């Protein structure tokens, strides 16, 4: 947890996967807490108060999302460094899915905004959505494979081996 805002160095597989396990548990607990909180607000507060509380909850969720995304990008870059890959590859795992999701959302909004649902419209929407979904699946499989392979043994261009040389100084130039 001490290197969550550091992009330099290497992260072993366990560090990477434990981070995402921590994020999943945190997200689940915050969602459950949010549902309980929303039910409490609906039962015991007026509608005006409920809107204020929901707005403040959205701001907290946004801050949580930004902080966790930054930490996730950091550990992803260090994990890529461990397998001797550039950390810039991590941007492909973020930017490409973002644009693919925008394309899918646009196609779905066109279908849902049309009152006349014909087979032609459904066919066009499905053909527009299938390729981004396929690419998202491929990106997900590539990520899992990359982050499950063991890191390079010994020092590499990004630092010392975090498994065998944890207490040694970084001798990589």
N, CA and C of each residue as an Amber inpcrd file, in Angstrom:
protein
   519
   0.8150000  -1.2060000   0.0000000   0.0000000   0.0000000   0.0000000
   0.8540000   1.2640000   0.0000000   2.1340000   1.1480000   0.2830000
   2.9730000   2.3420000   0.3620000   3.3310000   2.8880000  -1.0080000
   3.1810000   2.0930000  -2.0650000   3.5790000   2.5370000  -3.4010000
   2.3780000   2.7800000  -4.3110000   1.2160000   3.0570000  -3.7530000
   0.0170000   3.1690000  -4.5840000   0.0000000   4.4040000  -5.4740000
   0.8180000   5.3900000  -5.1980000   0.8600000   6.5840000  -6.0370000
   2.1900000   6.7000000  -6.7730000   2.9130000   5.5940000  -6.8800000
   4.2210000   5.5810000  -7.5210000   4.1400000   4.8400000  -8.8470000
   4.6810000   5.4550000  -9.8920000   4.6760000   4.8350000 -11.2120000
   6.0240000   4.2040000 -11.5410000   6.9990000   4.3800000 -10.6960000
   8.3270000   3.8340000 -10.9570000   8.4920000   2.5130000 -10.2350000
   9.3350000   1.6640000 -10.7860000   9.6140000   0.3840000 -10.1650000
   8.7390000  -0.7180000 -10.7330000   8.6940000  -1.8060000  -9.9930000
   8.0020000  -2.9980000 -10.4570000   7.0310000  -3.4880000  -9.3860000
   5.9620000  -4.1370000  -9.8210000   4.9870000  -4.7210000  -8.9000000
   4.8210000  -6.1950000  -9.2270000   4.9890000  -7.0360000  -8.2430000
   4.8030000  -8.4690000  -8.4600000   3.3240000  -8.7740000  -8.6630000
   3.0420000  -9.9810000  -9.1100000   1.6560000 -10.3730000  -9.3950000
   0.7690000 -10.2470000  -8.1710000   1.2620000 -10.6820000  -7.0300000
   0.4290000 -10.6400000  -5.8260000   0.0400000  -9.2090000  -5.4650000
   0.9590000  -8.2740000  -5.6230000   0.6430000  -6.8710000  -5.3220000
  -0.4710000  -6.3750000  -6.2260000  -0.3790000  -6.7240000  -7.5050000
  -1.3850000  -6.3020000  -8.4740000  -2.7630000  -6.8860000  -8.1350000
  -2.8170000  -8.2010000  -7.9410000  -4.1060000  -8.8440000  -7.7240000
  -4.6760000  -8.5320000  -6.3490000  -3.8360000  -8.3790000  -5.3290000
  -4.3470000  -7.9890000  -4.0130000  -4.9190000  -6.5750000  -4.0470000
  -4.3420000  -5.7000000  -4.8420000  -4.9010000  -4.3540000  -4.9710000
  -6.3200000  -4.4310000  -5.5330000  -6.5080000  -5.2130000  -6.5880000
  -7.8300000  -5.2890000  -7.1890000  -8.8190000  -6.0570000  -6.3110000
  -8.3320000  -6.9960000  -5.4960000  -9.2030000  -7.6270000  -4.5100000
  -9.6460000  -6.5990000  -3.4670000  -8.7210000  -5.7690000  -3.0030000
  -9.0350000  -4.7000000  -2.0600000 -10.0700000  -3.7400000  -2.6590000
  -9.8860000  -3.3680000  -3.9290000 -10.8230000  -2.4510000  -4.5860000
 -12.2030000  -3.0890000  -4.7110000 -12.2520000  -4.3780000  -5.0440000
 -13.5430000  -5.0600000  -5.1710000 -14.2680000  -5.1090000  -3.8300000
 -13.5440000  -5.4150000  -2.7540000 -14.1600000  -5.4580000  -1.4290000
 -14.6080000  -4.0640000  -1.0010000 -13.7690000  -3.0610000  -1.2580000
 -14.1280000  -1.6780000  -0.9300000 -15.3550000  -1.2340000  -1.7120000
 -15.3890000  -1.5410000  -3.0010000 -16.5190000  -1.1530000  -3.8380000
 -17.7990000  -1.8220000  -3.3700000 -17.7260000  -3.1070000  -3.0670000
 -18.9030000  -3.8310000  -2.5820000 -19.4020000  -3.2410000  -1.2680000
 -18.4850000  -2.9640000  -0.3510000 -18.9050000  -2.4170000   0.9430000
 -19.4850000  -1.0080000   0.7890000 -18.9070000  -0.2020000  -0.1130000
 -19.4530000   1.1400000  -0.3210000 -20.8120000   1.0910000  -1.0080000
 -21.0080000   0.1490000  -1.9160000 -22.3200000   0.0100000  -2.5600000
 -23.3840000  -0.4170000  -1.5510000 -23.0590000  -1.3690000  -0.6920000
 -24.0200000  -1.8080000   0.3240000 -24.3160000  -0.6630000   1.2850000
 -23.2790000   0.0300000   1.7110000 -23.4720000   1.1830000   2.5950000
 -24.3240000   2.2470000   1.9130000 -24.0740000   2.4870000   0.6230000
 -24.8600000   3.4630000  -0.1220000 -26.3190000   3.0660000  -0.2340000
 -26.5900000   1.7770000  -0.4300000 -27.9830000   1.3230000  -0.5050000
 -28.6830000   1.4960000   0.8380000 -28.0000000   1.1600000   1.9200000
 -28.5800000   1.3340000   3.2480000 -28.8140000   2.8210000   3.5140000
 -27.8600000   3.6470000   3.1440000 -27.9510000   5.0930000   3.3290000
 -29.1270000   5.6590000   2.5200000 -29.2640000   5.2260000   1.2560000
 -30.3850000   5.7000000   0.4350000 -31.7220000   5.2980000   1.0350000
 -31.8130000   4.0740000   1.5450000 -33.0670000   3.6420000   2.1790000
 -33.3600000   4.4700000   3.4190000 -32.3440000   4.7730000   4.2000000
 -32.5280000   5.6070000   5.3840000 -33.0130000   7.0010000   4.9850000
 -32.3960000   7.5750000   3.9630000 -32.7810000   8.9170000   3.5080000
 -34.2260000   8.9210000   3.0320000 -34.6230000   7.8990000   2.2800000
 -35.9910000   7.8450000   1.7720000 -37.0000000   7.6930000   2.9000000
 -36.6370000   6.9560000   3.9460000 -37.5830000   6.7250000   5.0360000
 -37.7070000   7.9070000   5.9870000 -36.5820000   8.5670000   6.2940000
 -36.5830000   9.5190000   7.3890000 -36.3480000  10.9770000   7.0050000
 -36.0910000  11.2720000   5.7490000 -35.8450000  12.6590000   5.3470000
 -36.8780000  13.0870000   4.3170000 -37.0580000  14.3910000   4.2210000
 -37.9370000  14.9210000   3.1920000 -37.2840000  14.8270000   1.8270000
 -38.0540000  15.0520000   0.7770000 -37.5300000  14.9190000  -0.5860000
 -36.4100000  15.9160000  -0.8640000 -36.5270000  17.1440000  -0.3570000
 -35.4730000  18.1400000  -0.5660000 -34.1690000  17.7290000   0.0980000
 -34.2590000  17.2410000   1.3330000 -33.0700000  16.7690000   2.0390000
 -32.4610000  15.5620000   1.3450000 -33.3100000  14.6810000   0.8460000
 -32.8180000  13.4830000   0.1800000 -32.0060000  13.8410000  -1.0540000
 -32.4380000  14.8440000  -1.8040000 -31.6940000  15.2570000  -3.0000000
 -30.3300000  15.8220000  -2.6330000 -30.2470000  16.5940000  -1.5470000
 -28.9660000  17.1390000  -1.0960000 -28.0240000  16.0110000  -0.6870000
 -28.5330000  15.0290000   0.0530000 -27.6980000  13.9110000   0.4780000
 -27.2350000  13.0710000  -0.7080000 -28.1160000  12.8630000  -1.6950000
 -27.7290000  12.0890000  -2.8760000 -26.6450000  12.8200000  -3.6590000
 -26.7590000  14.1490000  -3.7630000 -25.7520000  14.9390000  -4.4760000
 -24.4050000  14.8380000  -3.7760000 -24.3870000  14.9310000  -2.4580000
 -23.1180000  14.8180000  -1.7270000 -22.5460000  13.4150000  -1.8610000
 -23.4050000  12.3920000  -1.9110000 -22.9390000  11.0300000  -2.1240000
 -22.3130000  10.8590000  -3.4960000 -22.8530000  11.5420000  -4.5000000
 -22.2910000  11.4560000  -5.8510000 -20.9060000  12.0900000  -5.9050000
 -20.7100000  13.1660000  -5.1840000 -19.3930000  13.8120000  -5.1480000
 -18.3740000  12.8900000  -4.4740000 -18.7810000  12.2420000  -3.3930000
 -17.8830000  11.3120000  -2.7090000 -17.5390000  10.1370000  -3.6240000
 -18.5200000   9.6190000  -4.3620000 -18.2580000   8.5250000  -5.3000000
 -17.2970000   8.9630000  -6.4030000 -17.4470000  10.1900000  -6.8830000
 -16.5520000  10.6990000  -7.9230000 -15.1240000  10.8020000  -7.4080000
 -14.9520000  11.3170000  -6.2040000 -13.6130000  11.4230000  -5.6140000
 -13.0230000  10.0290000  -5.4230000 -13.8310000   9.0890000  -4.9300000
 -13.3660000   7.7050000  -4.7510000 -12.9420000   7.1200000  -6.0970000
 -13.7400000   7.3400000  -7.1240000 -13.4290000   6.7960000  -8.4490000
 -12.1090000   7.3540000  -8.9820000 -11.8990000   8.6510000  -8.8420000
 -10.6710000   9.2750000  -9.3510000  -9.4480000   8.7460000  -8.5930000
  -9.5300000   8.6740000  -7.2720000  -8.3930000   8.2070000  -6.4700000
  -8.0830000   6.7460000  -6.7700000  -9.1050000   5.9050000  -6.8020000
  -8.8760000   4.4790000  -7.0610000  -8.3970000   4.2660000  -8.4930000
  -8.9010000   5.0420000  -9.4440000  -8.4360000   4.9130000 -10.8280000
  -6.9600000   5.2780000 -10.9420000  -6.5530000   6.3330000 -10.2520000
  -5.1510000   6.7440000 -10.2820000  -4.2670000   5.6680000  -9.6510000
  -4.7110000   5.1200000  -8.5140000  -3.9360000   4.0640000  -7.8640000
  -3.8990000   2.8080000  -8.7340000  -5.0110000   2.4830000  -9.3990000
  -5.0510000   1.3330000 -10.2850000  -4.1320000   1.4950000 -11.4750000
  -4.0770000   2.7040000 -12.0200000  -3.1650000   2.9770000 -13.1290000
  -1.7230000   2.8340000 -12.6660000  -1.4440000   3.2840000 -11.4590000
  -0.0920000   3.1850000 -10.9040000   0.3480000   1.7370000 -10.7630000
  -0.4860000   0.8940000 -10.1520000  -0.1010000  -0.5010000  -9.9520000
  -0.0670000  -1.2470000 -11.2860000  -0.8950000  -0.8440000 -12.2420000
  -0.8710000  -1.4600000 -13.5750000   0.4260000  -1.1360000 -14.2940000
   0.8590000   0.1150000 -14.2180000   2.1250000   0.5070000 -14.8540000
   3.2850000  -0.2620000 -14.2350000   3.3050000  -0.3580000 -12.9080000
   4.4010000  -1.0900000 -12.2530000   4.3520000  -2.5830000 -12.5690000
   3.1450000  -3.1340000 -12.7440000   3.0350000  -4.5530000 -13.1270000
   3.5590000  -4.7540000 -14.5460000   3.2610000  -3.8290000 -15.4370000
   3.8060000  -3.9020000 -16.8010000   5.3270000  -3.7870000 -16.7710000
   5.8550000  -2.9400000 -15.8980000   7.3110000  -2.8330000 -15.7530000
   7.9070000  -4.1630000 -15.3020000   7.1950000  -4.9030000 -14.4610000
   7.7090000  -6.1710000 -13.9610000   7.8630000  -7.2020000 -15.0740000
   7.0080000  -7.1170000 -16.0920000   7.1410000  -8.0560000 -17.2120000
   7.9250000  -7.4270000 -18.3560000   8.6480000  -6.3460000 -18.0310000
   9.5530000  -5.6620000 -18.9640000   8.8250000  -5.0280000 -20.1510000
   7.6520000  -4.4560000 -19.8770000   6.8910000  -3.7230000 -20.8920000
   6.7740000  -2.2680000 -20.4540000   6.6110000  -1.4090000 -21.4110000
   6.4480000   0.0110000 -21.1170000   5.1200000   0.2500000 -20.3970000
   5.1200000   1.1630000 -19.4690000   3.9020000   1.5210000 -18.7530000
   2.8900000   2.2410000 -19.6170000   3.3330000   2.7670000 -20.7500000
   2.4230000   3.4650000 -21.6560000   1.3730000   2.5310000 -22.2360000
   1.6310000   1.2330000 -22.2290000   0.6480000   0.2570000 -22.7180000
  -0.6230000   0.3330000 -21.8750000  -0.4910000   0.7170000 -20.6180000
  -1.6470000   0.8080000 -19.7260000  -2.6840000   1.7830000 -20.2650000
  -2.2340000   2.8100000 -20.9860000  -3.1950000   3.7560000 -21.5560000
  -4.0940000   3.0880000 -22.5870000  -3.5590000   2.0980000 -23.3020000
  -4.4010000   1.3660000 -24.2480000  -5.5190000   0.6220000 -23.5250000
  -5.2170000   0.1330000 -22.3200000  -6.2230000  -0.5830000 -21.5490000
  -7.2760000   0.3540000 -20.9710000  -7.0040000   1.6440000 -20.9780000
  -7.9550000   2.6150000 -20.4490000  -8.6590000   3.3630000 -21.5730000
  -7.8830000   3.8850000 -22.5230000  -8.4300000   4.7590000 -23.5640000
  -9.2780000   3.9830000 -24.5690000  -8.7820000   2.8730000 -25.0660000
  -9.5130000   2.1150000 -26.0730000 -10.8650000   1.6220000 -25.5560000
 -10.9550000   1.0060000 -24.3750000 -12.2800000   0.6190000 -23.8740000
 -13.2120000   1.8170000 -23.6640000 -12.6570000   2.9590000 -23.2790000
 -13.4770000   4.1590000 -23.0960000 -14.1830000   4.5250000 -24.3960000
 -13.4400000   4.5740000 -25.5020000 -14.0390000   4.9350000 -26.7740000
 -14.9650000   3.8410000 -27.3050000 -14.6370000   2.5860000 -27.0430000
 -15.5210000   1.4990000 -27.4540000 -16.8530000   1.5660000 -26.7060000
 -16.8090000   1.9020000 -25.4250000 -18.0410000   2.0400000 -24.6490000
 -18.8700000   3.2210000 -25.1260000 -18.2100000   4.2990000 -25.5130000
 -18.9420000   5.4450000 -26.0670000 -19.6420000   5.0490000 -27.3570000
 -18.9550000   4.2960000 -28.2210000 -19.5560000   3.8480000 -29.4690000
 -20.7560000   2.9370000 -29.2120000 -20.6340000   2.0260000 -28.2550000
 -21.7500000   1.1320000 -27.9380000 -22.9220000   1.9050000 -27.3440000
 -22.6330000   2.8550000 -26.4880000 -23.7060000   3.6470000 -25.8830000
 -24.4400000   4.4660000 -26.9400000 -23.6990000   5.0040000 -27.8950000
 -24.3130000   5.7720000 -28.9790000 -25.2370000   4.8780000 -29.8050000
 -24.7860000   3.6810000 -30.1440000 -25.6120000   2.7600000 -30.9240000
 -26.8720000   2.3680000 -30.1520000 -26.7260000   2.0980000 -28.8700000
 -27.8900000   1.7360000 -28.0650000 -28.8680000   2.8970000 -27.9180000
 -28.3400000   4.1120000 -27.7720000 -29.2410000   5.2620000 -27.6410000
 -30.0170000   5.5060000 -28.9250000 -29.4160000   5.2300000 -30.0680000
 -30.1480000   5.3640000 -31.3280000 -31.2950000   4.3660000 -31.4010000
 -31.0590000   3.1460000 -30.9730000 -32.1120000   2.1330000 -30.9980000
 -33.2130000   2.4860000 -30.0100000 -32.8290000   2.8990000 -28.8070000
 -33.8270000   3.1850000 -27.7860000 -34.6120000   4.4620000 -28.0700000
 -34.0300000   5.3860000 -28.8060000 -34.7500000   6.6300000 -29.1180000
 -35.7050000   6.4580000 -30.2840000 -35.5850000   5.3940000 -31.0300000
 -36.4560000   5.1440000 -32.1690000 -37.7140000   4.4370000 -31.6890000
 -38.8540000   5.0000000 -32.0670000 -40.1270000   4.3980000 -31.6540000
 -40.5100000   3.2430000 -32.5600000 -40.0120000   3.2650000 -33.7850000
 -40.3100000   2.1970000 -34.7400000 -39.1460000   1.2090000 -34.7370000
 -39.3040000   0.1230000 -34.0120000 -38.2380000  -0.8650000 -33.9330000
 -38.4920000  -1.8930000 -35.0180000 -37.7190000  -1.7870000 -36.0550000
 -37.8370000  -2.7230000 -37.1620000 -36.6520000  -3.6770000 -37.1360000
 -36.7430000  -4.7860000 -37.8170000 -35.6130000  -5.7100000 -37.8830000
 -34.3550000  -5.0590000 -38.4510000 -34.5230000  -4.1120000 -39.3670000
 -33.3730000  -3.4100000 -39.9490000 -32.6300000  -2.6070000 -38.8850000
 -33.3610000  -1.8970000 -38.0290000 -32.7430000  -1.0850000 -36.9770000
 -32.0520000  -1.9870000 -35.9600000 -32.6970000  -3.0800000 -35.5840000
 -32.1000000  -4.0060000 -34.6250000 -30.8350000  -4.6260000 -35.2120000
 -30.8690000  -4.9870000 -36.4850000 -29.6960000  -5.5650000 -37.1460000
 -28.5360000  -4.5720000 -37.1550000 -28.8120000  -3.3180000 -37.5010000
 -27.7600000  -2.2930000 -37.5160000 -27.1790000  -2.0670000 -36.1230000
 -28.0430000  -2.0330000 -35.1110000 -27.5560000  -1.8220000 -33.7460000
 -26.6930000  -2.9870000 -33.2970000 -27.1470000  -4.2030000 -33.5620000
 -26.3650000  -5.3740000 -33.1550000 -25.0390000  -5.4400000 -33.8890000
 -25.0350000  -5.1170000 -35.1740000 -23.7750000  -5.1490000 -35.9170000
 -22.8290000  -4.0500000 -35.4490000 -23.3700000  -2.9430000 -34.9640000
 -22.5340000  -1.8670000 -34.4360000 -21.9830000  -2.2250000 -33.0590000
 -22.7150000  -3.0090000 -32.3050000 -22.3190000  -3.3280000 -30.9380000
 -21.4130000  -4.5590000 -30.8710000 -21.5480000  -5.4880000 -31.7820000
 -20.8180000  -6.7550000 -31.7040000 -19.3070000  -6.5520000 -31.7700000
 -18.8230000  -5.7290000 -32.6780000 -17.3710000  -5.5610000 -32.7900000
 -16.7650000  -4.8790000 -31.5670000 -17.3640000  -3.8230000 -30.9900000
 -16.7770000  -3.2840000 -29.7520000 -16.8090000  -4.2770000 -28.5920000
 -17.8770000  -5.0600000 -28.4730000 -17.9410000  -6.0530000 -27.4030000
 -16.8370000  -7.0880000 -27.5930000 -16.6330000  -7.5250000 -28.8300000
 -15.5750000  -8.4860000 -29.1210000 -14.2080000  -7.8890000 -28.7720000
 -13.9760000  -6.6300000 -29.1680000 -12.6970000  -5.9890000 -28.8480000
 -12.5060000  -5.8240000 -27.3440000 -13.5670000  -5.5060000 -26.6180000
 -13.4660000  -5.3960000 -25.1580000 -13.1140000  -6.7400000 -24.5350000
 -13.6900000  -7.8120000 -25.0520000 -13.3430000  -9.1450000 -24.5520000
 -11.8890000  -9.4850000 -24.8450000 -11.4220000  -9.1470000 -26.0460000
 -10.0240000  -9.4130000 -26.4020000  -9.0880000  -8.6190000 -25.4940000
  -9.4070000  -7.3420000 -25.2660000  -8.5850000  -6.5090000 -24.3830000
  -8.5630000  -7.1020000 -22.9750000  -9.7110000  -7.5630000 -22.4890000
  -9.7700000  -8.1700000 -21.1660000  -8.9280000  -9.4290000 -21.0710000
  -8.9680000 -10.2760000 -22.0920000  -8.1680000 -11.5030000 -22.0880000
  -6.6870000 -11.1630000 -22.1360000  -6.3080000 -10.1840000 -22.9690000
  -4.9010000  -9.7710000 -23.0630000  -4.4210000  -9.2470000 -21.7120000
  -5.2470000  -8.4460000 -21.0460000  -4.8750000  -7.9390000 -19.7260000
  -4.6680000  -9.0730000 -18.7330000  -5.5920000 -10.0090000 -18.6940000
  -5.4720000 -11.1150000 -17.7420000  -4.2050000 -11.9160000 -18.0220000
  -3.9400000 -12.1930000 -19.2980000  -2.7330000 -12.9620000 -19.6400000
  -1.4840000 -12.1900000 -19.2520000  -1.4290000 -10.8940000 -19.5980000
  -0.2440000 -10.0950000 -19.2770000  -0.0010000 -10.0150000 -17.7720000
  -1.0620000  -9.8740000 -17.0050000  -0.8920000  -9.6620000 -15.5810000
  -0.8020000 -10.9590000 -14.7880000  -0.9670000 -12.1080000 -15.4550000
  -0.8030000 -13.4010000 -14.7890000   0.5610000 -14.0350000 -15.0510000
   1.2640000 -13.5750000 -16.0810000   2.5740000 -14.1660000 -16.3430000
   3.5690000 -13.6510000 -15.3130000   4.5640000 -14.4530000 -15.0460000
   5.5390000 -14.0440000 -14.0340000   6.4450000 -12.9480000 -14.5980000
   6.9460000 -12.1250000 -13.7100000   7.8290000 -11.0310000 -14.1080000
   9.1970000 -11.5440000 -14.5250000   9.9640000 -10.6550000 -15.1100000
  11.3190000 -11.0340000 -15.5130000  12.1580000 -11.2710000 -14.2620000
  12.9770000 -12.2940000 -14.3160000  13.8380000 -12.6020000 -13.1780000
  15.0410000 -11.6740000 -13.1840000  15.3930000 -11.2180000 -12.0210000
  16.5230000 -10.3070000 -11.9090000  16.1360000  -8.8990000 -12.3260000
  17.1180000  -8.0080000 -12.3180000  16.8190000  -6.6240000 -12.6770000
  16.4670000  -6.4970000 -14.1540000  15.6130000  -5.5310000 -14.4580000
  15.3480000  -5.1810000 -15.8480000  15.4480000  -3.6640000 -15.9730000
  15.0130000  -3.1190000 -17.0820000  15.1600000  -1.6850000 -17.3380000
  14.3640000  -0.8210000 -16.3550000  13.4260000  -1.4360000 -15.6220000
  12.5510000  -0.6560000 -14.7470000  12.8680000  -0.8160000 -13.2700000
  13.8520000  -1.6370000 -12.9360000  14.2290000  -1.7730000 -11.5320000
  14.6170000  -3.1880000 -11.1860000  14.8570000  -3.4050000  -9.8860000
  15.2660000  -4.7210000  -9.4170000  14.0560000  -5.6490000  -9.3270000
  14.3330000  -6.9260000  -9.2250000  13.2920000  -7.9450000  -9.1190000
  12.6470000  -7.8400000  -7.7400000  11.3380000  -7.5800000  -7.6590000
  10.7180000  -7.4120000  -6.3490000  10.6060000  -8.7060000  -5.5490000
  10.7890000  -9.8550000  -6.1960000  10.6540000 -11.1190000  -5.4730000
  11.9570000 -11.5320000  -4.8080000  13.0390000 -11.5980000  -5.5800000
  14.2750000 -12.1420000  -5.0120000  15.1910000 -11.0680000  -4.4390000
  14.9890000  -9.8580000  -4.7660000  15.9430000  -8.8130000  -4.3780000
  15.2590000  -7.6620000  -3.6570000  14.2840000  -7.9370000  -2.7850000
  13.5270000  -6.8580000  -2.1520000  14.3920000  -5.9280000  -1.3160000
  15.4100000  -6.4410000  -0.6710000  16.2010000  -5.6180000   0.2400000
  17.4690000  -5.0600000  -0.3940000  17.7140000  -5.4160000  -1.6580000
  18.9040000  -4.9020000  -2.3280000  18.6120000  -3.5560000  -2.9530000
  19.6110000  -2.6770000  -3.0350000  19.3920000  -1.3950000  -3.7180000
  19.2220000  -1.6160000  -5.2090000  18.6170000  -0.6570000  -5.8680000
  18.3790000  -0.7320000  -7.2960000  19.7070000  -0.5180000  -8.0310000
  20.2290000  -1.5650000  -8.6480000  21.5030000  -1.4810000  -9.3480000
  21.3350000  -1.3140000 -10.8510000  20.1360000  -1.0220000 -11.2960000
  19.8970000  -0.8790000 -12.7300000  20.2080000   0.5450000 -13.1230000
  20.9210000   0.7110000 -14.2080000  21.3110000   2.0670000 -14.6360000
  20.4870000   2.4670000 -15.7290000
